[in-house]
Coordinates of C-alpha atoms in Angstrom, one line a residue:
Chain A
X1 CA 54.7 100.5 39.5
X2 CA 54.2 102.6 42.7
X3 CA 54.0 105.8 42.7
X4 CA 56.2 107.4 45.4
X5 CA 56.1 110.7 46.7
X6 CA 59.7 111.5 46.4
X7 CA 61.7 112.5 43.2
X8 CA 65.2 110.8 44.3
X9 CA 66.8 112.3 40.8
X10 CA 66.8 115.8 42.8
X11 CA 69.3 114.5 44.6
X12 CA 72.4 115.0 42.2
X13 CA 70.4 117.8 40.9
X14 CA 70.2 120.0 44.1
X15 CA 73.6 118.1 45.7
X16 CA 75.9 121.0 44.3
X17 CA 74.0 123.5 45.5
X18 CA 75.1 122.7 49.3
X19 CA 78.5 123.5 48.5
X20 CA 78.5 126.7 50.4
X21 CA 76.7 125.7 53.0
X22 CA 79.3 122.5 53.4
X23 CA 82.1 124.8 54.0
X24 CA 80.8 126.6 56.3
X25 CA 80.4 123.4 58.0
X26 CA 83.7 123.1 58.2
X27 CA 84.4 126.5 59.2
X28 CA 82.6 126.5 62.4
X29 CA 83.8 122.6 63.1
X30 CA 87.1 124.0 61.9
X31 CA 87.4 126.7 64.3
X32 CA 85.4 125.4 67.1
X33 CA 87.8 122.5 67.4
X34 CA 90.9 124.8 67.2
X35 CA 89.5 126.5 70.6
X36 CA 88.2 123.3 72.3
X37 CA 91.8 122.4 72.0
X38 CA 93.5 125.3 73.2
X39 CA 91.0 125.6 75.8
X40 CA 91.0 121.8 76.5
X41 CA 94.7 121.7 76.8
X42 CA 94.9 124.5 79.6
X43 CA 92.0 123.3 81.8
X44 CA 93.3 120.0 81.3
X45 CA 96.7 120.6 83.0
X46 CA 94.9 123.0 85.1
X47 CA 92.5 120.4 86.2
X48 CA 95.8 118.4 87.1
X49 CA 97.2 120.9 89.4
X50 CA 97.4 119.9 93.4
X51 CA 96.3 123.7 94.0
X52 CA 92.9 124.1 94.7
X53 CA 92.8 127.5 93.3
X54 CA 94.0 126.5 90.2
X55 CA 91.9 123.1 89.6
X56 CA 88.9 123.8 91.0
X57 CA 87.9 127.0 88.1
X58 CA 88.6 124.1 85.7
X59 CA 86.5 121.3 87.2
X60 CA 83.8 123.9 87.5
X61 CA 84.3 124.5 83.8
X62 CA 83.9 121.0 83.0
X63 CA 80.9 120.1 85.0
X64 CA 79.0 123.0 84.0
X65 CA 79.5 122.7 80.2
X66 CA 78.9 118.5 80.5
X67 CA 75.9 119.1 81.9
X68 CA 74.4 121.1 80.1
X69 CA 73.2 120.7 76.2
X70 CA 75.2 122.2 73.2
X71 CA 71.8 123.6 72.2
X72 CA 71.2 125.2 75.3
X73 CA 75.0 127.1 75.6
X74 CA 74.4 127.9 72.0
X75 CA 70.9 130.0 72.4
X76 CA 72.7 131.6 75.9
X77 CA 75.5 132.7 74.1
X78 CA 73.8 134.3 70.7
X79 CA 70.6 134.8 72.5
X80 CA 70.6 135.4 75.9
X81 CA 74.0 137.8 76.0
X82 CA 72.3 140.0 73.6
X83 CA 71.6 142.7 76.1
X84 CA 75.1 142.4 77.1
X85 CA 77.3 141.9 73.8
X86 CA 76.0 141.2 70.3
X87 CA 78.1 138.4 69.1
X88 CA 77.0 137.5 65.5
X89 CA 75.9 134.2 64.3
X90 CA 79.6 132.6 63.0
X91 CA 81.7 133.5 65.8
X92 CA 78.5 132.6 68.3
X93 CA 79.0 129.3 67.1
X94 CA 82.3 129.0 67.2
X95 CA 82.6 130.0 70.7
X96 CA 79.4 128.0 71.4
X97 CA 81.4 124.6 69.5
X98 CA 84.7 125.4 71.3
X99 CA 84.0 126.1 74.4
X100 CA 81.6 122.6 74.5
X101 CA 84.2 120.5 73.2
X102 CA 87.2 122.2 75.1
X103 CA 85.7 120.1 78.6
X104 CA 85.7 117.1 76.8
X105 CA 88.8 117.5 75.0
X106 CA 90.1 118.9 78.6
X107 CA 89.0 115.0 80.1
X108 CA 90.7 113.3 77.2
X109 CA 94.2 115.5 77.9
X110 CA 93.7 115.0 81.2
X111 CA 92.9 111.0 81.0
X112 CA 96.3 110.3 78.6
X113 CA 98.7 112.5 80.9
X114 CA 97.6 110.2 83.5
X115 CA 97.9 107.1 81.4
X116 CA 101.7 107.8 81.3
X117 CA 103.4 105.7 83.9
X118 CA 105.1 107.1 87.2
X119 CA 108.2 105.7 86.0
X120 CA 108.4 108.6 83.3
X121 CA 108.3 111.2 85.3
X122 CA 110.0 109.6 87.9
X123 CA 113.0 109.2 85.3
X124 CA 113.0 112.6 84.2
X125 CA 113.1 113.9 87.5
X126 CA 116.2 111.4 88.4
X127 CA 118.0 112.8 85.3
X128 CA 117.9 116.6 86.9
X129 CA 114.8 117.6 84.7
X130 CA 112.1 120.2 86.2
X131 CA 108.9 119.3 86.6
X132 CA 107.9 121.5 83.7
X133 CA 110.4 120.0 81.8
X134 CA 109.5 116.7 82.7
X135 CA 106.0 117.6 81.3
X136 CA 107.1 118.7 78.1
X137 CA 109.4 116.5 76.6
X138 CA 108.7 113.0 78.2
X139 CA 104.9 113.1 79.5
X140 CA 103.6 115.8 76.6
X141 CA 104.2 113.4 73.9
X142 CA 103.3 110.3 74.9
X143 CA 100.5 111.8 76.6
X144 CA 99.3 113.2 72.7
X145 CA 99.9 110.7 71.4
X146 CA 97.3 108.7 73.5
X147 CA 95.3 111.2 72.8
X148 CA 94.5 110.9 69.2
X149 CA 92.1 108.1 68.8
X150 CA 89.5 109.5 71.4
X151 CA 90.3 113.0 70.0
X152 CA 89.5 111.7 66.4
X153 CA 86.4 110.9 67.9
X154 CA 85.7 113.9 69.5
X155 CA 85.8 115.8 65.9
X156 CA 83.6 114.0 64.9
X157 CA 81.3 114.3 67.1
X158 CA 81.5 118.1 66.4
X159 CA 81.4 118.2 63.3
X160 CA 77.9 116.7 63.8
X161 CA 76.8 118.7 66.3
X162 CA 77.9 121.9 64.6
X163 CA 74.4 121.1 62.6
X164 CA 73.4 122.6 66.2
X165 CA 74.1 126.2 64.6
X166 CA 71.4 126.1 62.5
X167 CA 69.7 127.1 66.0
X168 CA 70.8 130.3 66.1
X169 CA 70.5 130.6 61.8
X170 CA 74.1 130.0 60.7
X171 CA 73.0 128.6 57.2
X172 CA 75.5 125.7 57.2
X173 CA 74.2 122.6 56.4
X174 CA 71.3 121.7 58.2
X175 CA 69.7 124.9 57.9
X176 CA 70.2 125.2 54.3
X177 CA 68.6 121.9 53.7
X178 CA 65.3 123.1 55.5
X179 CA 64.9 126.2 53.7
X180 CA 65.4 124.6 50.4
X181 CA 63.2 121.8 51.7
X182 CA 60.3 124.1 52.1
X183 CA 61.1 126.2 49.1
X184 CA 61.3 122.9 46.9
X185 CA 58.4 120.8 48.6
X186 CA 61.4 117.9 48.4
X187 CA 62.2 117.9 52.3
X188 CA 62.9 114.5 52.7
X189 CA 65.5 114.7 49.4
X190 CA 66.8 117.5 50.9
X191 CA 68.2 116.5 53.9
X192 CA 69.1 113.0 52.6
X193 CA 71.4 115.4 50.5
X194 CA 73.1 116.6 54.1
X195 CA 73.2 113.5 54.8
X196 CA 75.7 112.5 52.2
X197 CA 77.6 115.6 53.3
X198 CA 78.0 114.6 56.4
X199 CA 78.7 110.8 55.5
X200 CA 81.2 112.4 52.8
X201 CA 83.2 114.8 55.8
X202 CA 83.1 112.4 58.5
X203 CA 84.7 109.3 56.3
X204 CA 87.3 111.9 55.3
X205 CA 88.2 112.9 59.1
X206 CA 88.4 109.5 60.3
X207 CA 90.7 108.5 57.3
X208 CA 92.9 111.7 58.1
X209 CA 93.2 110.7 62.0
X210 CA 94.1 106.8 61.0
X211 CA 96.8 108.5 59.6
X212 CA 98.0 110.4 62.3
X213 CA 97.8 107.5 64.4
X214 CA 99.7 105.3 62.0
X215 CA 102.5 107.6 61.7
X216 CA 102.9 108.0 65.2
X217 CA 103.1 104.3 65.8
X218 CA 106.6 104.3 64.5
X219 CA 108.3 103.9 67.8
X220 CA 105.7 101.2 68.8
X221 CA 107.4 98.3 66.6
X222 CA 108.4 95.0 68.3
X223 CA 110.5 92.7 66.7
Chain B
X1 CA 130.5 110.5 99.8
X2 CA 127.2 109.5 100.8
X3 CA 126.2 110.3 104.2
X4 CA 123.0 109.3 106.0
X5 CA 121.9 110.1 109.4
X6 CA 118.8 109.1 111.6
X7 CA 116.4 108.7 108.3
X8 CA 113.2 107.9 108.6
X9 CA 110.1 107.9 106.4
X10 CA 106.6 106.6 107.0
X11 CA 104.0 105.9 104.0
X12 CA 100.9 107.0 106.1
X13 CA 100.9 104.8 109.2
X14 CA 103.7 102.5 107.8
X15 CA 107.2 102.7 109.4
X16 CA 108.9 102.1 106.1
X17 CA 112.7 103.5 106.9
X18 CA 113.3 103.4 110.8
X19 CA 116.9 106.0 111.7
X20 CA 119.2 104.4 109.0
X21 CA 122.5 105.6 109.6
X22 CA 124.9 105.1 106.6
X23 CA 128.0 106.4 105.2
X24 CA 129.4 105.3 101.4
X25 CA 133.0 106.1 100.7
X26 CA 134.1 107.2 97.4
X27 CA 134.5 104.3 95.0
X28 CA 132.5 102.2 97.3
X29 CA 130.3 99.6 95.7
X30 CA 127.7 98.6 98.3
X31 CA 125.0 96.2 97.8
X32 CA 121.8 96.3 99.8
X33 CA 119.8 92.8 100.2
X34 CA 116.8 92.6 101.9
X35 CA 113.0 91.0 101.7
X36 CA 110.6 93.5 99.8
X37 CA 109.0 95.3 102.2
X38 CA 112.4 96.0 103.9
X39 CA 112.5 99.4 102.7
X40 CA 115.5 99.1 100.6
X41 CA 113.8 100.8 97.2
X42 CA 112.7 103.5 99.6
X43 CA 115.8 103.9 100.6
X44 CA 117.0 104.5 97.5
X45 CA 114.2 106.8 96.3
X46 CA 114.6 108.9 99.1
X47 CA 118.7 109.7 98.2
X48 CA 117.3 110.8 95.0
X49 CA 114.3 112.8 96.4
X50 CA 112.0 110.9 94.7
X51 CA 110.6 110.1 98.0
X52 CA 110.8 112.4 100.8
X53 CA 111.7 111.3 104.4
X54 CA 110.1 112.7 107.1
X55 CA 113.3 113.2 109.3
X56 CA 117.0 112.8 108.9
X57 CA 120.1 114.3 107.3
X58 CA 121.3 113.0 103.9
X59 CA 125.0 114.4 102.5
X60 CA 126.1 114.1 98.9
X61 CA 129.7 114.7 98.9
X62 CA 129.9 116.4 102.2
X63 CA 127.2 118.7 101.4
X64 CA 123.6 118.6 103.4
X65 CA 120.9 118.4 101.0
X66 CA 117.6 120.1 101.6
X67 CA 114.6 118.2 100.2
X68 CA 112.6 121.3 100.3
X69 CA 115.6 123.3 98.2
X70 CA 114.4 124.5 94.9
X71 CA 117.5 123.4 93.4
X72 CA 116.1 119.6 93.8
X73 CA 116.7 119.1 89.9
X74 CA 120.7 120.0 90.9
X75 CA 121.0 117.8 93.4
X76 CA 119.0 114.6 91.4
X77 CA 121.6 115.4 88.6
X78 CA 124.7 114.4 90.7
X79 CA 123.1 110.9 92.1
X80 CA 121.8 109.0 88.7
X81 CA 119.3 106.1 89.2
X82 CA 118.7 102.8 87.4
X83 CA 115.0 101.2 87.5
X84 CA 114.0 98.2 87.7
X85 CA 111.7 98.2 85.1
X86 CA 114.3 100.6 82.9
X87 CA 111.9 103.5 82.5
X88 CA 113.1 104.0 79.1
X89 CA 111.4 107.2 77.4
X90 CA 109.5 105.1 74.4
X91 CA 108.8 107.8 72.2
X92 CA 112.6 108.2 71.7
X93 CA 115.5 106.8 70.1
X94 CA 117.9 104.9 71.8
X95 CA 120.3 107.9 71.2
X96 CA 117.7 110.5 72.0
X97 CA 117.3 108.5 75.4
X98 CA 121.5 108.7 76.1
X99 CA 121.5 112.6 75.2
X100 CA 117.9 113.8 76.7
X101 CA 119.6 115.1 80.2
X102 CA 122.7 115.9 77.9
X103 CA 120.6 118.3 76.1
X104 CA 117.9 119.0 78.0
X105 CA 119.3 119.7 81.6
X106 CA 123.2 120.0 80.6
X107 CA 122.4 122.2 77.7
X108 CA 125.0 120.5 75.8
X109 CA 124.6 121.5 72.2
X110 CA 123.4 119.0 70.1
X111 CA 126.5 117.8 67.6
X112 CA 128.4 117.5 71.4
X113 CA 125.8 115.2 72.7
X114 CA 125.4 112.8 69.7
X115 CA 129.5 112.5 70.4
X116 CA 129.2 111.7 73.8
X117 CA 126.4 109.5 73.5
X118 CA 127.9 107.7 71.1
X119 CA 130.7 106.8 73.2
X120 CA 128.1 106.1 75.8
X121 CA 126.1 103.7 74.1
X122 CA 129.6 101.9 72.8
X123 CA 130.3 101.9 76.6
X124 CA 127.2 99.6 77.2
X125 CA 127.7 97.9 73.8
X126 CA 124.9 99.4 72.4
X127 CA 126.4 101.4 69.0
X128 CA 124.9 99.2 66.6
X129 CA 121.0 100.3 68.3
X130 CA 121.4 104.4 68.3
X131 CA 118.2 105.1 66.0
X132 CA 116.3 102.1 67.1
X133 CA 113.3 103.0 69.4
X134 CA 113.1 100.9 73.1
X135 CA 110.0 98.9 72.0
X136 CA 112.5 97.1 69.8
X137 CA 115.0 96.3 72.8
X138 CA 115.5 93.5 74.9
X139 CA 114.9 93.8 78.7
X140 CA 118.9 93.5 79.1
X141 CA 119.8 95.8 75.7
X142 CA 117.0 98.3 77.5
X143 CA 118.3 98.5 81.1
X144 CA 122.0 99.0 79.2
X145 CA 120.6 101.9 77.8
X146 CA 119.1 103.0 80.8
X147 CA 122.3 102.5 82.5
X148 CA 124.0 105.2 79.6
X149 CA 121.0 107.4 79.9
X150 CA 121.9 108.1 83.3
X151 CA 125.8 107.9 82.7
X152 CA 125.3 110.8 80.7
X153 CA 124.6 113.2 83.6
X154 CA 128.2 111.7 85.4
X155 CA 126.7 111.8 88.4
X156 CA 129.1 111.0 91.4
X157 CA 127.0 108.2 92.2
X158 CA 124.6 105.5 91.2
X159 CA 122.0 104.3 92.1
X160 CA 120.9 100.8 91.2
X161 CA 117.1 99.7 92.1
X162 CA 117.1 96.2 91.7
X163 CA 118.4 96.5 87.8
X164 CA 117.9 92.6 87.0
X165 CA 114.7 91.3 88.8
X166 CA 112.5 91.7 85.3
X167 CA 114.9 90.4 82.9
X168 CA 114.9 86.9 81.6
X169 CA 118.0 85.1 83.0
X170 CA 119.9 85.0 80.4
X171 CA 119.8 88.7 80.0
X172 CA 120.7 89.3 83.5
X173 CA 125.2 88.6 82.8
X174 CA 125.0 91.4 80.3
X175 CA 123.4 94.0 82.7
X176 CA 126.4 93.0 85.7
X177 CA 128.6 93.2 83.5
X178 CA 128.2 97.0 82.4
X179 CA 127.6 97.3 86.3
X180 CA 130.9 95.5 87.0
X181 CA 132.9 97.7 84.3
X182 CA 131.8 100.6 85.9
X183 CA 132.4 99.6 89.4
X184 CA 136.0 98.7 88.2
X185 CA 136.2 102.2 86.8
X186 CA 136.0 103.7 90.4
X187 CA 131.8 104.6 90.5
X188 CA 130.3 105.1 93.8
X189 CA 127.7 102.6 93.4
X190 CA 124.6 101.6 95.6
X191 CA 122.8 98.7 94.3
X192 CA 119.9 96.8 95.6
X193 CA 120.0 93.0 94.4
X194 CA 120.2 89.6 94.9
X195 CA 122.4 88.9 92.5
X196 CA 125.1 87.1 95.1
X197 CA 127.7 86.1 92.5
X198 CA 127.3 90.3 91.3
X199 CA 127.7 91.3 95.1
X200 CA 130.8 89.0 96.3
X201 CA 132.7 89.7 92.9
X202 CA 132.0 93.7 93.2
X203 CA 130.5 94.6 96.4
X204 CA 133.1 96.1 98.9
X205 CA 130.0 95.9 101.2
X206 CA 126.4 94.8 101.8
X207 CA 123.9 95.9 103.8
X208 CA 121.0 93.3 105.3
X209 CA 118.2 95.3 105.7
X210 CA 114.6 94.4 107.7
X211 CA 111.5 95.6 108.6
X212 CA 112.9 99.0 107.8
X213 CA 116.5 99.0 109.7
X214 CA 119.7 98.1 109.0
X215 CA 120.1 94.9 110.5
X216 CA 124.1 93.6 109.3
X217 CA 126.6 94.8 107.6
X218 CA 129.8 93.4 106.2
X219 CA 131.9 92.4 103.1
X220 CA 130.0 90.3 101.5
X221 CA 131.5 87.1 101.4
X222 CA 131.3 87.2 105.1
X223 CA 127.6 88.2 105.4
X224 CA 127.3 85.2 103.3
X225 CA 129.0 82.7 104.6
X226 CA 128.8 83.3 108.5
X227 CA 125.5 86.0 109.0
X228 CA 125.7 86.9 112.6
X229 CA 122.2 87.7 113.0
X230 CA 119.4 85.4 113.3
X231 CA 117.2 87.0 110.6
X232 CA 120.1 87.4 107.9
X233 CA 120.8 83.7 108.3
X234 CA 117.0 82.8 107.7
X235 CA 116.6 85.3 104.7
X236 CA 119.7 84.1 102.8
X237 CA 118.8 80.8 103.6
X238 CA 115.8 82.1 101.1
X239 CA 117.2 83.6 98.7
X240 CA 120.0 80.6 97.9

């Protein structure tokens, strides 16, 4: 028998113990989400716009926040504003999440509106609609509904990074399981425990957005 | 009814509609044949403002219409247009197709609508589809629906852009045949199509159109069976 140098039985031991640390978790991925797709939706249709004035704030947006890391626009926005305002941890990383995740979820509006065929449009228009109008009831929808798959994958992929936080010492997850990696001497147990989390919340989210995109498929049917 | 003078529209360096001059009476049903590339679907597009022409008056029902107008959504109401590839909102019913500009231009409250397009959809032989969604259609149940869709607004005139070309043949009878009810019925109709039996049953008039002009014009069982012009001879001789 080998002796290792972990004690795996901590792991259901110490697994309840995250609890807390889960939900908040899901509070910033949550929240951060709701304002990447507020803000994604706006700069989206923004970045649409034929007027320069209007597209280019939006494209400026989105380059700058792609190309720079979540890490980085995290520390500026708890750290380096400090002089400035004093935003506290949470709603740093809220901002920090939402504000990252609005470009991309701006490029994923902006890719399904554009996905919808001329036709669409062109048929709304020849039935007297608005342009707006043509927007919101023909090109909107089918446009969303495009949207879900690469937006399910886009939550995802910030619920992950909202371990990110622990930069600027939200104790959600990732945090949580260093400190009581250090208190316990059991690091490696410790995060394996996070790990599950993690494993636990994403499975979850991609179960909930198969749904969505099943029950949107109703009008896809053939015969 | 229609009215068109000196139009002309250029895609870039492309001479696409060269001073077309044309007048359609109320009633009329005139058919417009022509190679692609002639600049019949632009034609078309342009009476509903879907494209813009560059120069040239166009009059719907005596009234000049002013592409740059505001009120372009008014005007598009009164001239209703048929695709060729139906255009059919998929994420709709069949019904909520037939009432959409009911509803959402017309402002036609609701319980009116679903009575209206019920009659329209039993107009195009369609009541037996209302809650099915397009995807569940064939190409000829689709375009019927289209046809309603557009019914809906009664515009003063229709527009027909090649309304058969993608449908399997044996789909295309049921598609003229709404068509040919509706022309009987006394709608202005323009329709671009090579469907010859369709345009010597219906037409009053068809138009031969080339390289962006009008090239002959006649009742159609005369541009069929003795084209004057060199080029109208050559492209029937095509098409038959």
């Amino acid at each position: 028998m080998i002796d290792l140098p972990w004690d795996f039985s901590a792991i259901p031991r110490f697994f309840p113990g995250f609890y807390v640390a889960a939900l908040l978790t899901l509070q910033i991925t949550f929240f951060g989400i709701l304002v990447g797709l507020v803000l994604g939706l706006i700069t989206g249709l923004m970045r649409l716009s034929k007027n320069k004035l209007i597209n280019s704030p939006a494209k400026f947006y989105i380059w700058m926040i792609r190309g720079t890391p979540l890490l980085l626009q995290l520390m500026i926005i708890y750290y380096g504003l400090i002089d400035v305002v004093n935003i506290s941890r949470m709603p740093a990383a809220i901002i920090g999440l939402g504000v990252h995740n609005g470009a991309y979820i701006a490029e994923i509006f902006r890719g399904a509106i554009q996905s919808v065929e001329r036709g669409q449009r062109e048929a709304a228009l020849s039935l007297g609609m608005t342009s707006t109008q043509a927007m919101r009831r023909i090109i909107l929808p089918q446009a969303f509904k495009r949207s879900v798959p690469p937006l399910g994958n886009q939550f995802i992929i910030a619920l992950k990074d909202s371990s990110l936080a622990s930069a600027i010492a939200v104790r959600e997850l990732l945090l949580r399981a260093r400190q009581m990696g250090s208190a316990t001497l059991m690091m490696l147990e410790m995060l394996m425990i996070v790990g599950i989390y993690y494993l636990l919340m994403t499975t979850v989210l991609t179960f909930l957005v198969g749904r969505v995109e099943k029950r949107l498929q109703v009008s896809d049917y053939q015969d | 009814m229609i009215k068109i003078r000196g139009l002309n529209k250029w895609f870039g360096d492309l001479h696409v509609l060269k001073d077309i001059d044309m007048d359609v009476a109320e009633k009329e049903v005139v058919v417009v044949i022509g190679a692609s590339g002639s600049g019949k679907s632009t034609l078309l597009r342009c009476l509903n403002f879907l494209e813009f022409a560059q120069s040239g008056q166009i009059f719907i029902d005596g009234k000049e219409t002013n592409p740059k107008s505001r009120n372009l959504h008014l005007i598009r109401m009164e001239v209703g247009m048929v695709f060729q590839h139906f255009n059919l909102f998929p994420h709709m019913t069949v019904m909520g197709n037939a009432i959409e500009g009911l509803t959402q231009v017309k402002k036609v409250p609701h319980a009116r609508a679903l009575v209206q397009g019920t009659e329209l959809l039993a107009k195009v032989g369609l009541s037996d589809k209302a809650d099915v969604y397009p995807a569940m259609l064939s190409g000829g149940q689709k375009q019927r629906v289209a046809i309603a869709r557009a019914l809906a607004m009664n515009p003063k005139v229709m527009l027909f852009d090649e309304p058969t070309s993608a449908l399997d043949p044996e789909l295309v009878g049921e598609v003229l045949q709404v068509m040919k009810t509706l022309a009987n019925e006394g709608m202005t109709m323009i329709v671009v199509s090579h469907e010859m039996g369709f345009a010597r049953e219906v037409g009053d008039r068809m138009v031969y159109m080339d390289e962006g002009r009008i090239v002959e014009e006649g009742l159609p069982e005369e541009l069929y069976s003795n084209p004057k012009n060199e080029r109208t001879r050559a492209f029937l001789g095509q098409i038959l």
